[in-house]
Coordinates of C-alpha atoms in Angstrom, one line a residue:
X136 CA 0.0 0.0 0.0
X137 CA 2.8 2.4 0.9
X138 CA 4.7 1.6 -2.3
X139 CA 1.5 2.4 -4.3
X140 CA 1.1 5.7 -2.5
X141 CA 4.7 6.7 -3.0
X142 CA 4.5 5.8 -6.7
X143 CA 1.4 7.9 -7.0
X144 CA 3.0 10.9 -5.2
X145 CA 6.1 10.6 -7.5
X146 CA 3.8 10.6 -10.5
X147 CA 1.9 13.7 -9.3
X148 CA 5.2 15.5 -8.7
X149 CA 6.4 14.6 -12.2
X150 CA 3.2 15.8 -13.8
X151 CA 3.4 19.1 -11.9
X152 CA 6.9 19.7 -13.1
X153 CA 5.8 19.2 -16.6
X154 CA 3.2 22.0 -16.4
X155 CA 5.7 24.5 -15.0
X156 CA 4.9 27.9 -16.5
X157 CA 7.2 29.1 -19.3
X158 CA 9.6 31.7 -17.8
X159 CA 9.2 34.3 -20.5
X160 CA 5.4 34.0 -20.7
X161 CA 5.2 34.2 -16.9
X162 CA 7.2 37.5 -16.9
X163 CA 5.3 38.9 -19.9
X164 CA 2.0 38.3 -17.9
X165 CA 3.5 40.0 -14.9
X166 CA 4.8 42.9 -17.1
X167 CA 1.3 43.4 -18.6
X168 CA -0.2 43.5 -15.1
X169 CA 2.2 46.3 -14.1
X170 CA 1.6 48.2 -17.4
X171 CA -2.2 48.1 -16.8
X172 CA -1.7 49.1 -13.1
X173 CA 0.5 52.1 -14.1
X174 CA -1.8 53.1 -17.0
X175 CA -5.1 52.7 -15.1
X176 CA -5.4 56.4 -14.4
X177 CA -5.3 57.2 -18.2
X178 CA -7.6 54.4 -19.1
X179 CA -10.3 55.2 -16.4
X180 CA -10.1 58.9 -17.1
X181 CA -10.6 58.3 -20.9
X182 CA -13.6 56.0 -20.3
X183 CA -15.2 58.5 -17.9
X184 CA -14.7 61.6 -20.0
X185 CA -15.0 60.4 -23.6
X186 CA -17.1 58.1 -25.7
X187 CA -16.0 54.5 -26.6
X188 CA -15.4 55.5 -30.2
X189 CA -13.2 58.5 -29.2
X190 CA -11.1 56.2 -26.9
X191 CA -10.6 53.7 -29.7
X192 CA -9.7 56.3 -32.3
X193 CA -7.3 58.0 -29.9
X194 CA -5.9 54.7 -28.6
X195 CA -7.0 55.6 -25.0
X196 CA -4.7 58.6 -25.0
X197 CA -1.7 56.4 -25.3
X198 CA 0.3 56.6 -28.5
X199 CA -0.1 53.9 -31.1
X200 CA 3.6 53.6 -31.1
X201 CA 3.5 52.4 -27.5
X202 CA 0.8 49.8 -28.2
X203 CA 2.6 48.4 -31.2
X204 CA 5.9 48.3 -29.2
X205 CA 4.3 46.3 -26.5
X206 CA 2.9 43.8 -29.0
X207 CA 6.4 43.4 -30.6
X208 CA 8.2 43.1 -27.3
X209 CA 5.8 40.5 -26.0
X210 CA 5.9 38.6 -29.3
X211 CA 9.7 38.5 -29.2
X212 CA 9.7 37.2 -25.6
X213 CA 7.2 34.5 -26.6
X214 CA 9.6 33.4 -29.5
X215 CA 12.4 32.5 -27.0
X216 CA 11.8 29.1 -25.5
X217 CA 12.6 29.1 -21.8
X218 CA 12.1 26.3 -19.2
X219 CA 11.5 26.6 -15.5
X220 CA 11.6 29.7 -13.3
X221 CA 14.5 29.8 -11.0
X222 CA 14.3 30.7 -7.3
X223 CA 15.7 34.1 -8.1
X224 CA 12.9 34.6 -10.7
X225 CA 10.2 33.6 -8.2
X226 CA 11.7 35.9 -5.6
X227 CA 11.7 38.9 -8.0
X228 CA 8.2 38.1 -9.1
X229 CA 7.0 38.1 -5.5
X230 CA 8.7 41.4 -4.8
X231 CA 7.3 43.0 -7.9
X232 CA 3.8 41.7 -7.2
X233 CA 3.9 43.4 -3.8
X234 CA 4.9 46.6 -5.5
X235 CA 1.9 46.4 -7.7
X236 CA -0.4 46.0 -4.7
X237 CA 0.7 49.4 -3.3
X238 CA -1.6 52.1 -4.7
X239 CA 1.3 54.3 -6.0
X240 CA 1.4 54.6 -9.8
X241 CA 5.0 55.5 -9.9
X242 CA 6.0 52.4 -8.0
X243 CA 4.3 50.2 -10.6
X244 CA 6.4 51.9 -13.3
X245 CA 9.6 51.5 -11.4
X246 CA 8.8 47.8 -10.8
X247 CA 8.0 47.3 -14.5
X248 CA 11.4 49.0 -15.4
X249 CA 13.2 46.7 -12.9
X250 CA 11.5 43.6 -14.4
X251 CA 12.4 44.7 -17.9
X252 CA 16.0 45.3 -16.9
X253 CA 16.2 41.9 -15.2
X254 CA 15.0 40.2 -18.4
X255 CA 17.7 42.1 -20.4
X256 CA 20.4 41.0 -18.0
X257 CA 19.3 37.4 -17.7
X258 CA 18.4 36.7 -21.3
X259 CA 21.1 35.1 -23.5
X260 CA 23.2 37.0 -26.1
X261 CA 21.4 38.5 -29.0
X262 CA 18.3 36.4 -28.4
X263 CA 14.7 37.3 -29.2
X264 CA 14.1 37.5 -25.4
X265 CA 16.8 40.1 -24.8
X266 CA 15.6 42.2 -27.8
X267 CA 12.0 42.0 -26.6
X268 CA 13.0 43.0 -23.1
X269 CA 14.9 46.0 -24.5
X270 CA 11.7 47.1 -26.3
X271 CA 9.5 46.6 -23.2
X272 CA 12.1 48.6 -21.1
X273 CA 12.0 51.5 -23.6
X274 CA 8.2 51.5 -23.4
X275 CA 8.6 52.9 -19.9
X276 CA 10.4 56.0 -21.2
X277 CA 7.4 57.7 -22.8
X278 CA 5.0 56.2 -20.2
X279 CA 6.9 57.2 -17.1
X280 CA 10.6 58.3 -17.2
X281 CA 10.1 61.2 -19.6
X282 CA 7.6 62.6 -17.0
X283 CA 10.1 62.2 -14.2
X284 CA 12.8 64.0 -16.3
X285 CA 10.3 66.7 -17.1
X286 CA 9.4 67.2 -13.5
X287 CA 13.1 67.8 -12.7
X288 CA 14.1 69.8 -15.8
X289 CA 10.8 71.4 -16.9
X290 CA 12.1 74.9 -16.8
X291 CA 15.1 74.2 -19.0
X292 CA 13.1 72.0 -21.4
X293 CA 10.3 74.6 -21.9
X294 CA 12.9 77.4 -22.4
X295 CA 14.6 75.2 -25.1
X296 CA 11.2 74.9 -26.9
X297 CA 10.7 78.7 -26.5
X298 CA 14.1 79.5 -28.0
X299 CA 13.3 77.3 -31.1
X300 CA 9.9 79.0 -31.6
X301 CA 11.3 82.5 -30.9
X302 CA 14.0 81.9 -33.6
X303 CA 11.3 80.6 -36.1
X304 CA 9.1 83.7 -35.5
X305 CA 12.0 86.1 -35.1
X306 CA 10.4 87.6 -32.0
X307 CA 11.4 88.3 -28.5
X308 CA 11.2 85.7 -25.7
X309 CA 10.8 86.0 -21.9
X310 CA 11.3 82.7 -20.2
X311 CA 9.0 80.2 -21.9
X312 CA 6.7 83.0 -23.3
X313 CA 7.2 84.0 -26.9
X314 CA 5.8 87.2 -28.5
X315 CA 3.3 86.8 -31.3
X316 CA 4.5 87.7 -34.8
X317 CA 2.0 90.6 -35.0
X318 CA 3.0 91.9 -31.5
X319 CA -0.5 91.5 -30.1
X320 CA 0.6 89.4 -27.1
X321 CA 2.6 86.4 -26.0
X322 CA 2.4 82.7 -26.5
X323 CA 3.0 80.9 -23.3
X324 CA 4.5 77.4 -23.8
X325 CA 2.8 75.2 -21.3
X326 CA 4.1 71.8 -20.1
X327 CA 1.6 70.0 -22.3
X328 CA 3.2 71.7 -25.4
X329 CA 6.7 70.4 -24.6
X330 CA 8.5 68.4 -27.3
X331 CA 9.9 66.0 -24.7
X332 CA 7.0 63.5 -25.0
X333 CA 7.6 63.3 -28.8
X334 CA 11.3 62.8 -28.2
X335 CA 10.6 59.9 -25.9
X336 CA 8.4 58.3 -28.6
X337 CA 11.4 58.8 -31.0
X338 CA 13.6 56.8 -28.6
X339 CA 11.0 54.1 -28.4
X340 CA 10.4 53.9 -32.1
X341 CA 14.1 53.9 -32.9
X342 CA 14.6 51.1 -30.3
X343 CA 11.9 48.9 -31.8
X344 CA 13.3 49.2 -35.3
X345 CA 16.9 48.6 -34.1
X346 CA 15.8 45.5 -32.2
X347 CA 13.7 44.1 -35.0
X348 CA 16.5 44.7 -37.6
X349 CA 19.7 44.8 -35.5
X350 CA 22.5 47.0 -36.8
X351 CA 26.2 46.0 -36.7
X352 CA 27.3 49.3 -35.1
X353 CA 25.5 50.6 -32.0
X354 CA 26.5 54.2 -33.0
X355 CA 24.2 53.8 -36.1
X356 CA 21.2 53.0 -33.8
X357 CA 22.0 56.0 -31.6
X358 CA 22.3 58.4 -34.6
X359 CA 19.0 57.0 -35.9
X360 CA 17.2 57.9 -32.7
X361 CA 18.9 61.3 -32.6
X362 CA 17.8 62.1 -36.1
X363 CA 14.2 61.0 -35.4
X364 CA 14.2 63.0 -32.2
X365 CA 15.3 66.2 -34.0
X366 CA 12.6 65.7 -36.6
X367 CA 9.8 65.5 -34.0
X368 CA 11.1 68.4 -32.1
X369 CA 11.0 70.5 -35.3
X370 CA 7.4 69.3 -36.0
X371 CA 6.3 70.5 -32.6
X372 CA 8.2 73.8 -32.9
X373 CA 6.6 74.5 -36.3
X374 CA 3.1 73.9 -34.9
X375 CA 3.9 76.4 -32.0
X376 CA 5.3 78.9 -34.5
X377 CA 2.1 78.6 -36.6
X378 CA 0.1 79.5 -33.5
X379 CA 2.4 82.5 -32.9
X380 CA 2.0 83.6 -36.5
X381 CA -1.8 83.1 -36.7
X382 CA -3.1 83.7 -33.2
X383 CA -6.6 84.2 -34.6
X384 CA -6.6 80.4 -35.3
X385 CA -5.4 79.5 -31.9
X386 CA -8.3 77.2 -31.1
X387 CA -7.9 75.2 -34.3
X388 CA -4.1 74.9 -34.2
X389 CA -3.9 74.3 -30.5
X390 CA -7.1 72.2 -30.1
X391 CA -7.9 68.7 -31.2
X392 CA -7.5 69.4 -34.9
X393 CA -4.0 70.7 -34.5
X394 CA -3.1 68.0 -32.0
X395 CA -4.4 65.2 -34.3
X396 CA -2.5 66.6 -37.4
X397 CA 0.7 66.9 -35.3
X398 CA 0.4 63.4 -33.9
X399 CA -0.1 62.0 -37.4
X400 CA 2.8 63.9 -38.9
X401 CA 5.0 62.7 -35.9
X402 CA 4.0 59.1 -36.5
X403 CA 4.7 59.4 -40.3
X404 CA 8.1 61.1 -39.6
X405 CA 9.2 58.5 -37.0
X406 CA 8.2 55.5 -39.1
X407 CA 9.7 56.9 -42.3
X408 CA 13.0 57.9 -40.6
X409 CA 13.4 54.7 -38.8
X410 CA 12.5 52.6 -41.9
X411 CA 15.1 54.6 -43.9
X412 CA 17.7 54.1 -41.1
X413 CA 17.4 50.3 -41.3
X414 CA 16.9 50.1 -45.1
X415 CA 20.0 47.9 -45.6
X416 CA 18.9 45.5 -42.9
X417 CA 15.4 45.4 -44.5
X418 CA 16.9 44.6 -47.9
X419 CA 19.0 41.8 -46.3
X420 CA 15.8 40.2 -45.0

């Protein structure tokens, strides 16, 4: 009887080991929980204040580049076959899960960043898992870290935007306020008008293209991101300069119409520049 029980217990243990959750899938699930936890404020606000159609068309106030990047990053992690979770993996997962339970949005983003960095460090070589982890880590840049940087350097960033607009309009500047071209008043560049958010999207888009079509020299990837960032900064500056040139059309240029056109131009510019940057790798494929 004892032998039969022992044999049954061994069989159960063996069957349990066979259903051990795939490491990368386990961490992708945990990462998505953290992303939803950190983005819940935007999602709930969008659902409360806008219609379902508006939320879908505006991708819940989160850039389409972010959504596509998440899909690519998760898909790359799924491609890499991993076996069991180690004790270190389980320990990290428990710690991160506790961080998600604390009702502090910033803590969720820090935990997601740590998880992504851990996957980068522990994934082998130039594997799909490492490349996917890099993409997921960079997602946190526009979603969280760019806001942290802005909160620390907002004065300098807004003044930089004001200098660009002032030079385009050839008018005087006082801090982050730029005189209208007709001298009728001043355009105050608010935090929401900063180009930093678009720069963070350029970093993300460049990272996605560089990880999907790896380049031999890291400097090439850096220059690609820099060029894309410069392009989106100029798009934002031109929009603000148009507001300064035609203040009578402020509501149109600054409102939803102007924002939608700017977002579309930014998306086209980023995809075009990044595609051109990896053209040789695309041809090789």
